[in-house]
Amino acid sequence: MKKLFKKLTGVVLAATMIMAMGVTAFAADGDVTTHRAVLYKEGTYGTDSQVESMGNDAIGETHVQENSDGTFTVTVGLVEDFKAYGITSNMKSIIVNGVLATMLDQNNNGKYDAFQFKESMAFPQKLTASFTIKASLMPIKATGDLVIY
Ligand code: HEM
């Protein structure tokens, strides 16, 4: 019984150590915070005619991580199978402030569910985002003001 207890204590200790290592590695990379991202019609953010884009509902949860060089790695969620005007679409590629973003398929189903880019910024930050959207077979291109709050 004593032996079993010793063994169990060892397992718990090892698990605690592994978990502690995970936390340290995470903290060293900078904290990840959740932000709100809103897509507005191009050129309207901050003006009297500010208006949300028809594509805003395709923008999901956004996470921001500060890098050691002071820039931020931003991961913006995308809604898979987004429907507009009765047509279902998925994102093909996105350019943020002239730079191609990294497309992510986190659930590995062949459809992008987030995009990631690195920027130096102060919140709220307006970025110009150009989307290539695959609706049925036809790709649609559109640009908007992407604001990270
Ligand atoms: C994947 C998500 C989508 C995003 C992020 C997106 C984004 C945009 C953007 C930024 C514009 C420029 C005007 C505006 O901002 O409202 C736009 C316009 C437009 N989009 Fe989309 N779109 C998406 C899906 C679709 C789908 C599925 C359709 C269906 C055909 C569609 C049809 C249109 C049309 C007709 C316009 C021009 C008319 C308008 O300004 O509303 N979009 N889209």
Short mmCIF file of C-alpha atoms and ligand atoms in Angstrom, two decimals:
data_model
loop_
_atom_site.label_atom_id
_atom_site.label_comp_id
_atom_site.label_asym_id
_atom_site.label_seq_id
_atom_site.Cartn_x
_atom_site.Cartn_y
_atom_site.Cartn_z
CA MET A 1 0.00 0.00 0.00
CA LYS A 2 2.83 2.34 0.99
CA LYS A 3 4.57 1.46 -2.28
CA LEU A 4 1.46 2.26 -4.31
CA PHE A 5 1.09 5.58 -2.52
CA LYS A 6 4.72 6.44 -3.32
CA LYS A 7 4.15 5.54 -6.96
CA LEU A 8 1.02 7.70 -7.15
CA THR A 9 2.83 10.62 -5.52
CA GLY A 10 5.49 10.29 -8.19
CA VAL A 11 2.91 10.42 -10.97
CA VAL A 12 1.24 13.50 -9.47
CA LEU A 13 4.63 15.20 -9.04
CA ALA A 14 5.60 14.48 -12.65
CA ALA A 15 2.26 15.77 -13.91
CA THR A 16 2.63 18.94 -11.85
CA MET A 17 6.11 19.50 -13.24
CA ILE A 18 4.99 19.01 -16.85
CA MET A 19 2.06 21.39 -16.32
CA ALA A 20 4.34 23.99 -14.69
CA MET A 21 6.69 23.77 -17.68
CA GLY A 22 3.78 24.40 -20.01
CA VAL A 23 2.74 27.50 -18.11
CA THR A 24 6.30 28.89 -18.15
CA ALA A 25 6.69 28.38 -21.90
CA PHE A 26 3.33 30.07 -22.47
CA ALA A 27 4.22 33.11 -20.32
CA ALA A 28 7.56 33.55 -22.09
CA ASP A 29 5.78 33.83 -25.46
CA GLY A 30 3.52 36.62 -24.18
CA ASP A 31 -0.05 36.45 -22.99
CA VAL A 32 -2.83 35.71 -25.45
CA THR A 33 -5.77 38.05 -25.11
CA THR A 34 -9.16 37.94 -26.78
CA HIS A 35 -10.12 40.97 -28.86
CA ARG A 36 -13.08 41.99 -30.96
CA ALA A 37 -12.56 42.33 -34.70
CA VAL A 38 -15.07 44.17 -36.87
CA LEU A 39 -15.08 44.39 -40.66
CA TYR A 40 -16.37 47.71 -42.01
CA LYS A 41 -16.95 48.79 -45.57
CA GLU A 42 -13.67 50.04 -46.97
CA GLY A 43 -12.84 53.62 -46.04
CA THR A 44 -15.81 54.09 -43.72
CA TYR A 45 -14.23 53.29 -40.32
CA GLY A 46 -13.96 56.41 -38.17
CA THR A 47 -15.99 58.51 -40.62
CA ASP A 48 -19.60 59.75 -40.38
CA SER A 49 -20.60 57.03 -42.81
CA GLN A 50 -19.04 54.14 -40.84
CA VAL A 51 -20.93 50.98 -41.73
CA GLU A 52 -20.31 47.28 -41.15
CA SER A 53 -19.42 45.15 -44.15
CA MET A 54 -21.75 42.45 -45.41
CA GLY A 55 -18.85 40.10 -44.60
CA ASN A 56 -18.60 41.09 -40.92
CA ASP A 57 -20.61 38.08 -39.75
CA ALA A 58 -17.92 35.85 -41.27
CA ILE A 59 -15.37 37.22 -38.79
CA GLY A 60 -15.03 35.17 -35.61
CA GLU A 61 -13.18 35.27 -32.31
CA THR A 62 -9.86 37.09 -32.37
CA HIS A 63 -6.78 36.39 -30.29
CA VAL A 64 -3.77 38.64 -29.92
CA GLN A 65 -0.35 37.68 -28.63
CA GLU A 66 2.40 40.20 -28.00
CA ASN A 67 5.81 39.21 -29.38
CA SER A 68 9.13 39.96 -27.71
CA ASP A 69 9.93 42.52 -30.46
CA GLY A 70 6.83 44.56 -29.55
CA THR A 71 4.78 43.41 -32.55
CA PHE A 72 1.57 41.42 -32.20
CA THR A 73 0.56 38.11 -33.71
CA VAL A 74 -3.14 38.38 -34.46
CA THR A 75 -5.33 35.33 -35.14
CA VAL A 76 -8.76 36.21 -36.51
CA GLY A 77 -11.38 33.48 -36.60
CA LEU A 78 -13.39 32.85 -39.75
CA VAL A 79 -16.84 31.33 -39.99
CA GLU A 80 -16.82 28.25 -42.20
CA ASP A 81 -19.62 27.92 -44.74
CA PHE A 82 -20.62 31.56 -44.33
CA LYS A 83 -23.93 32.28 -46.06
CA ALA A 84 -24.83 35.55 -47.78
CA TYR A 85 -27.51 36.19 -50.42
CA GLY A 86 -28.28 32.46 -50.24
CA ILE A 87 -24.76 31.49 -51.30
CA THR A 88 -22.34 29.54 -49.11
CA SER A 89 -18.72 30.57 -49.19
CA ASN A 90 -15.34 29.89 -47.64
CA MET A 91 -12.24 32.02 -47.45
CA LYS A 92 -9.43 31.35 -49.88
CA SER A 93 -6.82 33.97 -49.08
CA ILE A 94 -6.53 37.26 -47.23
CA ILE A 95 -4.09 40.13 -47.61
CA VAL A 96 -3.67 42.39 -44.57
CA ASN A 97 -2.04 45.79 -45.17
CA GLY A 98 -0.50 44.44 -48.35
CA VAL A 99 0.93 41.27 -46.80
CA LEU A 100 -0.46 37.79 -47.39
CA ALA A 101 -1.86 36.38 -44.13
CA THR A 102 -1.30 32.79 -43.03
CA MET A 103 -4.48 30.79 -43.48
CA LEU A 104 -5.29 28.25 -40.75
CA ASP A 105 -7.44 25.13 -40.84
CA GLN A 106 -7.49 24.35 -37.13
CA ASN A 107 -10.08 21.57 -37.32
CA ASN A 108 -8.47 20.00 -40.41
CA ASN A 109 -11.60 19.79 -42.52
CA GLY A 110 -10.19 21.46 -45.62
CA LYS A 111 -11.84 24.83 -44.89
CA TYR A 112 -9.98 27.78 -43.42
CA ASP A 113 -11.28 28.79 -39.98
CA ALA A 114 -8.79 31.54 -39.10
CA PHE A 115 -6.08 33.76 -40.51
CA GLN A 116 -2.97 35.01 -38.83
CA PHE A 117 -0.66 37.98 -39.33
CA LYS A 118 2.05 39.91 -37.50
CA GLU A 119 1.75 43.68 -37.09
CA SER A 120 2.94 46.47 -34.85
CA MET A 121 -0.20 48.20 -33.63
CA ALA A 122 -2.07 50.16 -30.99
CA PHE A 123 -5.68 49.24 -30.29
CA PRO A 124 -8.09 49.94 -31.82
CA GLN A 125 -6.14 49.35 -35.01
CA LYS A 126 -7.54 49.72 -38.50
CA LEU A 127 -6.07 47.41 -41.12
CA THR A 128 -6.96 47.09 -44.77
CA ALA A 129 -8.00 43.52 -45.48
CA SER A 130 -8.52 42.12 -48.98
CA PHE A 131 -10.44 38.87 -49.13
CA THR A 132 -10.58 36.25 -51.82
CA ILE A 133 -13.73 34.28 -51.12
CA LYS A 134 -14.67 31.03 -52.77
CA ALA A 135 -18.43 30.94 -53.28
CA SER A 136 -19.40 27.77 -55.14
CA LEU A 137 -16.75 27.68 -57.87
CA MET A 138 -16.53 31.41 -58.27
CA PRO A 139 -13.92 33.40 -56.34
CA ILE A 140 -15.01 36.85 -55.19
CA LYS A 141 -12.58 39.59 -54.25
CA ALA A 142 -13.51 42.32 -51.78
CA THR A 143 -11.70 44.79 -49.55
CA GLY A 144 -12.75 46.25 -46.20
CA ASP A 145 -11.53 48.01 -43.06
CA LEU A 146 -10.68 45.37 -40.48
CA VAL A 147 -10.57 46.92 -37.00
CA ILE A 148 -9.06 45.10 -34.04
CA TYR A 149 -10.45 46.61 -30.81
C1 HEM B 1 -16.73 34.81 -46.62
C2 HEM B 1 -17.28 35.89 -46.25
C3 HEM B 1 -17.37 37.18 -47.00
C4 HEM B 1 -16.66 38.32 -46.76
C5 HEM B 1 -15.58 38.52 -45.70
C6 HEM B 1 -17.12 39.31 -47.70
C7 HEM B 1 -16.62 40.59 -47.76
C8 HEM B 1 -17.12 41.57 -48.57
C9 HEM B 1 -16.67 42.95 -48.59
C10 HEM B 1 -15.56 43.50 -47.70
C11 HEM B 1 -17.40 43.61 -49.51
C12 HEM B 1 -17.28 45.10 -49.88
C13 HEM B 1 -18.58 45.80 -49.48
C14 HEM B 1 -18.86 45.60 -48.01
O1 HEM B 1 -17.91 45.70 -47.22
O2 HEM B 1 -20.02 45.33 -47.64
C15 HEM B 1 -18.31 42.66 -50.12
C16 HEM B 1 -19.25 42.96 -51.10
C17 HEM B 1 -20.09 42.08 -51.66
N1 HEM B 1 -20.20 40.74 -51.38
FE1 HEM B 1 -19.19 39.76 -49.90
N2 HEM B 1 -18.09 38.77 -48.51
C18 HEM B 1 -18.29 37.48 -48.12
C19 HEM B 1 -19.16 36.57 -48.66
C20 HEM B 1 -20.02 36.85 -49.72
C21 HEM B 1 -20.95 35.90 -50.30
C22 HEM B 1 -21.14 34.45 -49.88
C23 HEM B 1 -21.62 36.54 -51.26
C24 HEM B 1 -22.69 35.93 -52.11
C25 HEM B 1 -22.77 36.09 -53.38
C26 HEM B 1 -21.13 37.91 -51.31
C27 HEM B 1 -21.57 38.89 -52.17
C28 HEM B 1 -21.17 40.20 -52.17
C29 HEM B 1 -21.73 41.24 -53.01
C30 HEM B 1 -22.85 41.06 -54.01
C31 HEM B 1 -21.04 42.40 -52.71
C32 HEM B 1 -21.26 43.80 -53.31
C33 HEM B 1 -22.51 44.43 -52.78
C34 HEM B 1 -22.36 44.95 -51.36
O3 HEM B 1 -21.61 45.90 -51.14
O4 HEM B 1 -23.05 44.41 -50.47
N3 HEM B 1 -20.17 38.04 -50.35
N4 HEM B 1 -18.11 41.41 -49.53
#
